[in-house]
Coordinates of C-alpha atoms and ligand atoms in Angstrom, one line a residue:
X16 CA -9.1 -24.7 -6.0
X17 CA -8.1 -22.6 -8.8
X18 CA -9.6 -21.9 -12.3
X19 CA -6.6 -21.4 -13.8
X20 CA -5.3 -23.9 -16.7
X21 CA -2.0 -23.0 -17.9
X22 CA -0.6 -20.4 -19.3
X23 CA -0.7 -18.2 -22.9
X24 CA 1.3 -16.0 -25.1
X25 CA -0.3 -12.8 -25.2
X26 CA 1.0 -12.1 -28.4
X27 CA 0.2 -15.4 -30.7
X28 CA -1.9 -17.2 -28.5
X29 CA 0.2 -20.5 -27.6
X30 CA -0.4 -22.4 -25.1
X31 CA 1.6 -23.9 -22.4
X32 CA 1.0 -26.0 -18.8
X33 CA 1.7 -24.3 -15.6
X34 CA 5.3 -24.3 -15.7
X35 CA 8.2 -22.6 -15.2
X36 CA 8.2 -20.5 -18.3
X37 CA 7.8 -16.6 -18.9
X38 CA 8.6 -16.3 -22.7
X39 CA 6.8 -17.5 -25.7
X40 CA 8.9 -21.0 -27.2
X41 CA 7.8 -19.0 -30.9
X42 CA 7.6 -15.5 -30.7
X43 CA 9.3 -15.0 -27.8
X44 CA 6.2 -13.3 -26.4
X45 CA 5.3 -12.8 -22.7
X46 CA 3.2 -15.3 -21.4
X47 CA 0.6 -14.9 -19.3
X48 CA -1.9 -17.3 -16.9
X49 CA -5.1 -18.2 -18.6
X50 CA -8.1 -19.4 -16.7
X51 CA -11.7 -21.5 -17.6
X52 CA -14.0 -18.6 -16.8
X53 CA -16.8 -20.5 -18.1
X54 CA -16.5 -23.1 -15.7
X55 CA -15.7 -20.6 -13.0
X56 CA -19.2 -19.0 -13.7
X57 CA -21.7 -19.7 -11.0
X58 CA -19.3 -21.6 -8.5
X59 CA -17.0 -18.3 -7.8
X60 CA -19.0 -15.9 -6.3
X61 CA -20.3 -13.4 -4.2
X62 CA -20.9 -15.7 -1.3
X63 CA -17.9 -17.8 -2.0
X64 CA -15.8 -14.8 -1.5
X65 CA -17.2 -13.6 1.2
X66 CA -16.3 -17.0 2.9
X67 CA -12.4 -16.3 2.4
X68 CA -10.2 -15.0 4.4
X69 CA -9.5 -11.6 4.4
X70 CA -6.5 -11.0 2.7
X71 CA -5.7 -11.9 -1.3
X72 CA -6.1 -15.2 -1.0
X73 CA -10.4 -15.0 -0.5
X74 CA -9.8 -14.5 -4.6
X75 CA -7.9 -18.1 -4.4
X76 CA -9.9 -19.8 -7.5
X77 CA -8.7 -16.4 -9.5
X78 CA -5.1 -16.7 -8.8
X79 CA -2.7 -19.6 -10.1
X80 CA -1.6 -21.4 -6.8
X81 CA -4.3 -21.1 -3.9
X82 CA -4.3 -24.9 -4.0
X83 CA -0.4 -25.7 -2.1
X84 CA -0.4 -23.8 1.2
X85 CA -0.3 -20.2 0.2
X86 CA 2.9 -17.8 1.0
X87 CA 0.6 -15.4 2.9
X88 CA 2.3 -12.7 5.6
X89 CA -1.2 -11.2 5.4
X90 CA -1.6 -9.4 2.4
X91 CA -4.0 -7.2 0.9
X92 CA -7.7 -6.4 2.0
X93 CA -6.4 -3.2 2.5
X94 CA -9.0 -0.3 3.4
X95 CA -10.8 1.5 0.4
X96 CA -11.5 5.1 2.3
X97 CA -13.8 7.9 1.0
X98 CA -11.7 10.6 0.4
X99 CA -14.2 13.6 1.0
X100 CA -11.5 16.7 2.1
X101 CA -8.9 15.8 -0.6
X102 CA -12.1 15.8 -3.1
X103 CA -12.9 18.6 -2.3
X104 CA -9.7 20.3 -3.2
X105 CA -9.4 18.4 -5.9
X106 CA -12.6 19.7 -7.1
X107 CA -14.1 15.9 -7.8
X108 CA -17.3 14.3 -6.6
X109 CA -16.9 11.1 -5.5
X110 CA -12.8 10.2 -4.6
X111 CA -12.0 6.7 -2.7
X112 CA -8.4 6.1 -2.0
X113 CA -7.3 1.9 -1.9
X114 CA -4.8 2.1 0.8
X115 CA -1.9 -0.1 0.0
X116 CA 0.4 1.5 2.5
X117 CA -1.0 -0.9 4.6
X118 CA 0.2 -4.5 3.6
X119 CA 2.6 -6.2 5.5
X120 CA 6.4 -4.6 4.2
X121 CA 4.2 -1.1 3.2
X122 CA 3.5 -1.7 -0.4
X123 CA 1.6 -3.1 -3.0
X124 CA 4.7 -5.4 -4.0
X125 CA 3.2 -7.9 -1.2
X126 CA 0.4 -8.8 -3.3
X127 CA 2.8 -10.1 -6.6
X128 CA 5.1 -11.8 -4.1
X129 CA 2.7 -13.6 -1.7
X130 CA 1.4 -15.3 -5.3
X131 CA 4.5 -15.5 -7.3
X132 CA 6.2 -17.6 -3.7
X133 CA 3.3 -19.4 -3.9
X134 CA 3.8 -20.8 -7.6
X135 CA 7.4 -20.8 -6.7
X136 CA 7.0 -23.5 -4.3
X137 CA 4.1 -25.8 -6.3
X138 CA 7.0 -25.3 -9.1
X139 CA 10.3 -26.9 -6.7
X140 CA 11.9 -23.9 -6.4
X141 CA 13.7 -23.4 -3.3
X142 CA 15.4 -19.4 -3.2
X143 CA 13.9 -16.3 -3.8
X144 CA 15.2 -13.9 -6.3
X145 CA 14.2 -10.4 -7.8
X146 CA 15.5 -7.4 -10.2
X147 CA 13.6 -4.1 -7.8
X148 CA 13.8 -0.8 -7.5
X149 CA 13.2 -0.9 -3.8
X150 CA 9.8 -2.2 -3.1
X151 CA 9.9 -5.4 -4.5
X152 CA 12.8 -6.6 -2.8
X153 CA 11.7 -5.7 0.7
X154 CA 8.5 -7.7 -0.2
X155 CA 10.4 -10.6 -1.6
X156 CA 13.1 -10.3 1.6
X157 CA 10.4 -10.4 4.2
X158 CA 8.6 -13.4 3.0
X159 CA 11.9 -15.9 2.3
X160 CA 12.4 -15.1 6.0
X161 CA 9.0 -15.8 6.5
X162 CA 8.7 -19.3 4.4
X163 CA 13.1 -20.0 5.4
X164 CA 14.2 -20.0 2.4
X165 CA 17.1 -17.8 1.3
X166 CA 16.6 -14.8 -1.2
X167 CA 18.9 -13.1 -3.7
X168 CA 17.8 -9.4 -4.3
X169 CA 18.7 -7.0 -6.4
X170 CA 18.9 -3.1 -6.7
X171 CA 20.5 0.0 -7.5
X172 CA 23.2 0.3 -4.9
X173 CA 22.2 4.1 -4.8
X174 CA 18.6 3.9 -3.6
X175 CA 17.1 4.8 -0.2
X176 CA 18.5 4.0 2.6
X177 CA 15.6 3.6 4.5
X178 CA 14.3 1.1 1.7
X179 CA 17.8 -1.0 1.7
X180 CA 17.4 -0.9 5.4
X181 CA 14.1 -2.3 5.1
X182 CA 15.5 -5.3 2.9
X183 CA 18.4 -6.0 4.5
X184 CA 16.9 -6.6 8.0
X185 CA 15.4 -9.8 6.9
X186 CA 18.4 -11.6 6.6
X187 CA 19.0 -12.2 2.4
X188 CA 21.7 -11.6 0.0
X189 CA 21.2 -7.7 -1.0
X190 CA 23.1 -6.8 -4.2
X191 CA 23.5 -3.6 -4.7
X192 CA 24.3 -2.3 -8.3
X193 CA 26.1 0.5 -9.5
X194 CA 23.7 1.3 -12.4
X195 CA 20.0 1.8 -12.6
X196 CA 16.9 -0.8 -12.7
X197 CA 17.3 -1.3 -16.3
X198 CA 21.2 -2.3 -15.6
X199 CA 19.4 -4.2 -12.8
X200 CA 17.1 -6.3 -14.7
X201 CA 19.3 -6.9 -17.6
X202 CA 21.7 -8.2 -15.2
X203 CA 19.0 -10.5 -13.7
X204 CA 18.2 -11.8 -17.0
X205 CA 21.4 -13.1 -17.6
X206 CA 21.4 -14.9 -14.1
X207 CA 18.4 -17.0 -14.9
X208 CA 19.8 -18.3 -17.6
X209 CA 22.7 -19.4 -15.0
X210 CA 20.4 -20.2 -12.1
X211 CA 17.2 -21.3 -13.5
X212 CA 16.6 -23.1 -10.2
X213 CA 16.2 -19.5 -8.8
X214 CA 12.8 -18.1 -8.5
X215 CA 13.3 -14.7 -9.9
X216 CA 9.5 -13.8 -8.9
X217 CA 9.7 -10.7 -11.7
X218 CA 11.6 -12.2 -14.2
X219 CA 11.0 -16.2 -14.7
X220 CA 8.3 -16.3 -12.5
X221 CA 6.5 -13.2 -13.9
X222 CA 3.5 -14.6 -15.1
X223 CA 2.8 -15.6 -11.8
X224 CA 3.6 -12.6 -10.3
X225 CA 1.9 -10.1 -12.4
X226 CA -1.7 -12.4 -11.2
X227 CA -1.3 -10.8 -7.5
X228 CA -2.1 -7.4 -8.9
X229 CA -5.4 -8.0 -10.1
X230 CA -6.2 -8.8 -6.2
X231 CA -6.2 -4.5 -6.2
X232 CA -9.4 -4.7 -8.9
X233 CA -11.1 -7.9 -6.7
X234 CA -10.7 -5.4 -3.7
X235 CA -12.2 -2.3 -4.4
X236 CA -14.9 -4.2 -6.5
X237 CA -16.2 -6.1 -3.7
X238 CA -15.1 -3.3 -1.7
X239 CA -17.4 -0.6 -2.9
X240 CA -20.3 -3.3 -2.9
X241 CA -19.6 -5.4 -6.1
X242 CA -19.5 -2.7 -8.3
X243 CA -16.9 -1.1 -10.6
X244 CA -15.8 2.7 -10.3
X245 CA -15.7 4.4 -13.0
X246 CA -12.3 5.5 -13.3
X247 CA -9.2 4.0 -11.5
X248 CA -5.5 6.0 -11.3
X249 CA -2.5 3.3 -11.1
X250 CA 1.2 4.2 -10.5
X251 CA 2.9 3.4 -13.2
X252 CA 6.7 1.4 -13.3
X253 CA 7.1 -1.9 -15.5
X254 CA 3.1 -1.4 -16.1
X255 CA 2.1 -4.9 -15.0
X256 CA -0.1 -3.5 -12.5
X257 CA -2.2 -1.4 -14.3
X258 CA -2.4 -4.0 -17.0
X259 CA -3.5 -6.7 -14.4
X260 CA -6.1 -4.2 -12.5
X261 CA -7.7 -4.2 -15.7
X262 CA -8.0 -7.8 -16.4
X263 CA -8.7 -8.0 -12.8
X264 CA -11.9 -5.6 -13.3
X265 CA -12.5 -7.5 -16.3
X266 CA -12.7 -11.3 -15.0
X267 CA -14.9 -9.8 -12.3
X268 CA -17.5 -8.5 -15.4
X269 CA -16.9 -12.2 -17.0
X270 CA -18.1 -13.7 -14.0
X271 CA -21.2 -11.5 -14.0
X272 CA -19.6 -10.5 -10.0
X273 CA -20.5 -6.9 -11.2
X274 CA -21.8 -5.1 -14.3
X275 CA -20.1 -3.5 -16.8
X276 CA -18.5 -1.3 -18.5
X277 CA -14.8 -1.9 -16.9
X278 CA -13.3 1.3 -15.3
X279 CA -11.7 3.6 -17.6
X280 CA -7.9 3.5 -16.4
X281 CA -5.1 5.9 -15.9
X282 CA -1.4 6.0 -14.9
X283 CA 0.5 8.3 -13.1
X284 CA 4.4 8.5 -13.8
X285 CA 7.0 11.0 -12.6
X286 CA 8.4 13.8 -15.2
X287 CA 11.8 12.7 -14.5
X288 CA 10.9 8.8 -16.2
X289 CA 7.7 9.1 -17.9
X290 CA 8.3 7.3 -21.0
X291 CA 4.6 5.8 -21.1
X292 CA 3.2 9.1 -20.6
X293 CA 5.3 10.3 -23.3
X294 CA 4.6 7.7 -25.9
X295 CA 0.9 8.2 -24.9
X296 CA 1.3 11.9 -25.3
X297 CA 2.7 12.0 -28.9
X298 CA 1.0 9.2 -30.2
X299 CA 4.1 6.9 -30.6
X300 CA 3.3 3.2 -31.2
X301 CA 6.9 2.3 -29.8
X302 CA 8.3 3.3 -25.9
X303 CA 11.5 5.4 -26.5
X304 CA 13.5 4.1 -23.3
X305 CA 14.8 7.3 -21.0
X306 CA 17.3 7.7 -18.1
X307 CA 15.5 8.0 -14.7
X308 CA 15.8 10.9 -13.3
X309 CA 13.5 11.2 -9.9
X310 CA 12.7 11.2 -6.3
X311 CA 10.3 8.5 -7.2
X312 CA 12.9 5.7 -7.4
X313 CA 10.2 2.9 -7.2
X314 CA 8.6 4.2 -10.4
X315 CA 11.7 4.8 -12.2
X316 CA 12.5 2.2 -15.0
X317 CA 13.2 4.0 -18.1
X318 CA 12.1 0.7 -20.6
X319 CA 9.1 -0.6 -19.2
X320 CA 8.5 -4.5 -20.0
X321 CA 4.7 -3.8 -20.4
X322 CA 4.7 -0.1 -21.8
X323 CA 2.8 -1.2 -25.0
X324 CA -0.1 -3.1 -22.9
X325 CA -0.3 0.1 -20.9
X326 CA -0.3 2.2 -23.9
X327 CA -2.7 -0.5 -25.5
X328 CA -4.9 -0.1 -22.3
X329 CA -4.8 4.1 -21.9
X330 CA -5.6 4.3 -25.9
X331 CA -8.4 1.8 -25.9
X332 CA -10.3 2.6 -23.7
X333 CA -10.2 6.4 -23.5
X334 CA -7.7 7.1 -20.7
X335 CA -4.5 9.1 -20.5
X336 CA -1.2 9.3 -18.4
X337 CA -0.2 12.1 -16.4
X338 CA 3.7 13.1 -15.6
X339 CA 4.9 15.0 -12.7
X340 CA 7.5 16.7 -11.3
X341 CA 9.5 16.2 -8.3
X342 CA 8.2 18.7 -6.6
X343 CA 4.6 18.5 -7.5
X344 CA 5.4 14.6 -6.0
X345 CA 6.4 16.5 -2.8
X346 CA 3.5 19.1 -2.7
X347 CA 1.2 16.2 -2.8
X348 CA 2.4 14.1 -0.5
X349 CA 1.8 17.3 1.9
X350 CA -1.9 17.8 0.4
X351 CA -2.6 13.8 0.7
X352 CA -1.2 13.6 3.9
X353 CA -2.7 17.2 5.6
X354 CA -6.4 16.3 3.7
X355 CA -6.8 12.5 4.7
X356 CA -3.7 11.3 7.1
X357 CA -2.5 8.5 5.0
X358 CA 1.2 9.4 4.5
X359 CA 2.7 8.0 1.0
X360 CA 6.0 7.1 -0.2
X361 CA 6.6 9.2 -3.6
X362 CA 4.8 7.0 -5.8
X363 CA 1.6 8.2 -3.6
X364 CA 2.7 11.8 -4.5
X365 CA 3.2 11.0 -8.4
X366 CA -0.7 9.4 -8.2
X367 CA -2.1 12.0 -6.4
X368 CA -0.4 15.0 -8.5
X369 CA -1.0 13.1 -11.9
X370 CA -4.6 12.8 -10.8
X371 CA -4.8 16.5 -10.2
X372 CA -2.9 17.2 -13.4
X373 CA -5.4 14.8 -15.4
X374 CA -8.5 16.7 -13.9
X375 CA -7.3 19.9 -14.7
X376 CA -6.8 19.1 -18.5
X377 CA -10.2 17.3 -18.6
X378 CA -9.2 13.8 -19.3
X379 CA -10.3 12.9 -15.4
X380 CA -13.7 13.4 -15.4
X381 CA -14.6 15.1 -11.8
X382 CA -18.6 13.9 -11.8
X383 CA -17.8 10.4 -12.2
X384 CA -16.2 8.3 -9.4
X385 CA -12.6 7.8 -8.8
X386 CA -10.2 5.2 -7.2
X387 CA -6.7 6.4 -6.5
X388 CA -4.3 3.6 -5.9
X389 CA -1.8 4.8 -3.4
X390 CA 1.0 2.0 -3.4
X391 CA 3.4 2.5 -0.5
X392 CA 4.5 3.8 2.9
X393 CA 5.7 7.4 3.2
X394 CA 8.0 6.0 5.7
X395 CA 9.8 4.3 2.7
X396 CA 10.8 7.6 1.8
X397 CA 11.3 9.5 4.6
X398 CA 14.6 11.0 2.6
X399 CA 12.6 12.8 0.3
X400 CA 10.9 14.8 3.0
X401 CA 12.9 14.8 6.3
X402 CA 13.9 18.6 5.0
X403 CA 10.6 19.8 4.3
X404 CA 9.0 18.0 7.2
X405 CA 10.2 18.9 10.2
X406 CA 9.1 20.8 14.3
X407 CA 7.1 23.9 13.9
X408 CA 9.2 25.8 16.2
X409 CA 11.8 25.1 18.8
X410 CA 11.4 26.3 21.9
X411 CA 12.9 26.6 25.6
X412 CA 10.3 24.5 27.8
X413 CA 8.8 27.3 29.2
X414 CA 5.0 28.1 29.3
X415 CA 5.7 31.4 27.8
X416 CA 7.9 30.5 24.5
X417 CA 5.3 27.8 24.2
X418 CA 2.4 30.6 24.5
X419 CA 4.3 32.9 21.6
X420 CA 4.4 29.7 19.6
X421 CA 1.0 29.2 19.4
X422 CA 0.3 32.4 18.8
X423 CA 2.6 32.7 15.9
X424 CA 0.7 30.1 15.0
X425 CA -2.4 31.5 15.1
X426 CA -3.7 28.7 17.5
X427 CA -4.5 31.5 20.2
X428 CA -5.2 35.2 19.3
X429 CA -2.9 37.5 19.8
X430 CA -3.5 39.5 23.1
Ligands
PLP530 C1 6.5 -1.4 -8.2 C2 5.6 -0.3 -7.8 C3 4.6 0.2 -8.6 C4 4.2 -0.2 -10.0 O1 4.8 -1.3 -10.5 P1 4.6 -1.9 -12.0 O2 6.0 -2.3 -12.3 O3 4.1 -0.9 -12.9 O4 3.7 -3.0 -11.8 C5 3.8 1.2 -8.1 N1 4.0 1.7 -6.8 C6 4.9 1.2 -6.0 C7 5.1 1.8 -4.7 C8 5.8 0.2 -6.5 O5 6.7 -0.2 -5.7
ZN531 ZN1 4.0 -16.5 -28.8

């Protein structure tokens, strides 16, 4: 069973039942599910978790719809790895890396669709929808095929092709847009209002969906022995994640499942579409939208629905927001993959380069521990490095070319 009641305007407080409804009847605030804590105390815990199985749904009572047959392709419960070589590079003590590259279509976007589906179907709804910059729509491709219901997605026509690939294969309706996300998901707010029987998981069901990123705070919690790190990294798009890792970390406090303080958060956003970062960086109290501009195309919405929550978040509670460059996104992709052979898309690059960049001014500090969240499969952007990333040497398949090979590179001596 769930704990969760209904949900609430989290900017004047309203309440509302569990229903299909992402935008405040008064304020026009977002909404957002609410749960009884209190009477969650004492009958969600250690134990009971440890009965679940091992994927998202072991954190049922903390999600909206555990209750009606779950839309479950196997997410989450993804490995939280010691990073030791990359620490030491990095010049940190203690580095763990949650490994989201591993979820069922390669990125974190299984956990917000596996619940969002799920409310979807307690709700009546009966196709799948989303505005994505790659990710998502893979995620909410593979698991309409997986439930057989059809799915509408929408992108940028321009994006990856291994990531339309990767969409297309399951069968849906890909739309392909000539204009960026924030064309995209303009355009997908004016078809709810002309399919409201469509579950646009993002959009009209985004309450819902938002939930499923907390399951990254339940993991590596539980995960590092039901305690909180001290500071967590999160890639940075819409912000929804990082805004629902903290409430994530937070419930878990609330329920006395570890101790306090929360983990001191930070994002991670690519130079070329950075406007939290830059909005943290200058003190604004407003998000200047931009124009994406990056190899990180699953980061890159230029007027991010939940920038001020982020930047409510980062200013709070002492963190800050880093901003990368392409090729810094590149370099450390290399340095993540040579160090601890997990292979990221760019959104792994822009964490792991943000979290150098963070250290190195001193708002990461190296003695206390870190979680990076790494958020996708570097096979979802195998453009952005097929050039870089490529044989050693060609040879003629002789023993001797192969011999001067490995001498040149120094994996003989030289005679
Ligand atoms: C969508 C996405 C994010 C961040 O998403 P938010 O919109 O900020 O919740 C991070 N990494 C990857 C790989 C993504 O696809
Ligand atoms: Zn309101």
């Amino acid at each position: 069973m769930s704990f969760a009641t209904g949900l609430l305007c989290r900017e004047c407080g309203t309440a509302y039942p569990s229903e299909a409804r992402y935008s405040c009847e008064f304020c026009f605030g977002p909404l957002e599910v609410a749960y009884d804590l209190e009477a969650a105390r004492g009958v969600v815990t250690r134990e009971t978790i440890a009965e679940g199985p091992n994927s998202i749904w072991r954190y049922g009572a903390l999600l909206p719809d555990p209750g009606i047959e779950p839309v479950d392709l196997g997410v989450g419960w993804t490995p939280l790895r010691r990073a030791t070589r990359l620490a030491e590079v990095l010049g940190v003590r203690e580095l763990w890396l949650k490994d989201d590259t591993r979820n069922p279509t390669g990125s974190f976007k299984d956990r917000v669709v596996s619940v969002a589906l799920s409310s979807a179907r307690r709700l009546g709804f009966t196709t799948a929808a989303c505005a994505s910059t790659g990710n998502l729509a893979t995620s909410v491709a593979a698991h309409a095929a997986f439930i057989g219901w059809p799915s509408v997605t929408i992108i940028p026509s321009d994006l990856e092709k291994s990531k339309i690939a990767m969409t297309a294969i399951f069968g849906g309706t890909v739309l392909g847009v000539e204009g960026n996300y924030d064309d995209v998901n303009r355009l997908c707010v004016e078809l709810v209002a002309e399919h409201d029987d469509w579950a646009f998981v993002n959009v009209n069901l985004r309450p819902y969906y938002a939930e499923g990123s907390k399951t990254l705070a339940f993991e590596i919690a539980e995960q590092l022995g039901w305690r909180a790190p001290d500071q967590v990294i999160v890639p940075v798009a819409s912000g929804s994640q990082l805004t629902k890792v903290a409430k994530g970390f937070n419930q878990f406090i609330e329920l006395g499942l570890i101790d306090g303080p929360a983990p001191v958060l930070f994002g991670a956003q690519a130079l070329g579409c950075s406007p939290i970062a830059t909005a943290f960086a200058s003190g604004a109290d407003v998000i200047t939208p931009q124009r994406p501009n990056t190899i990180a195309r699953s980061l890159a919405i230029g007027n991010p629905a939940d920038g001020p929550y982020v930047l409510d978040e980062l200013r709070r509670r002492g963190g800050d927001c880093g901003s990368v460059s392409d090729d810094e996104i590149l370099e450390c992709i290399g340095l993540l993959a040579r160090t601890e052979g997990v292979f990221a898309e760019t959104a792994g690059g822009v964490t792991i380069a943000s979290l150098r960049q963070m250290i190195e001014r001193g708002t990461i500090d190296p003695n206390k521990s870190i979680v990076a969240i790494i958020s996708g499969h570097g096979l979802k952007t195998l453009d952005a490095v097929v050039e870089t990333a490529t044989v050693s040497s060609t040879i003629e398949p002789s023993l001797s070319a192969a011999e001067d090979a490995l001498r040149f590179h120094q994996l003989v001596a030289a005679s």
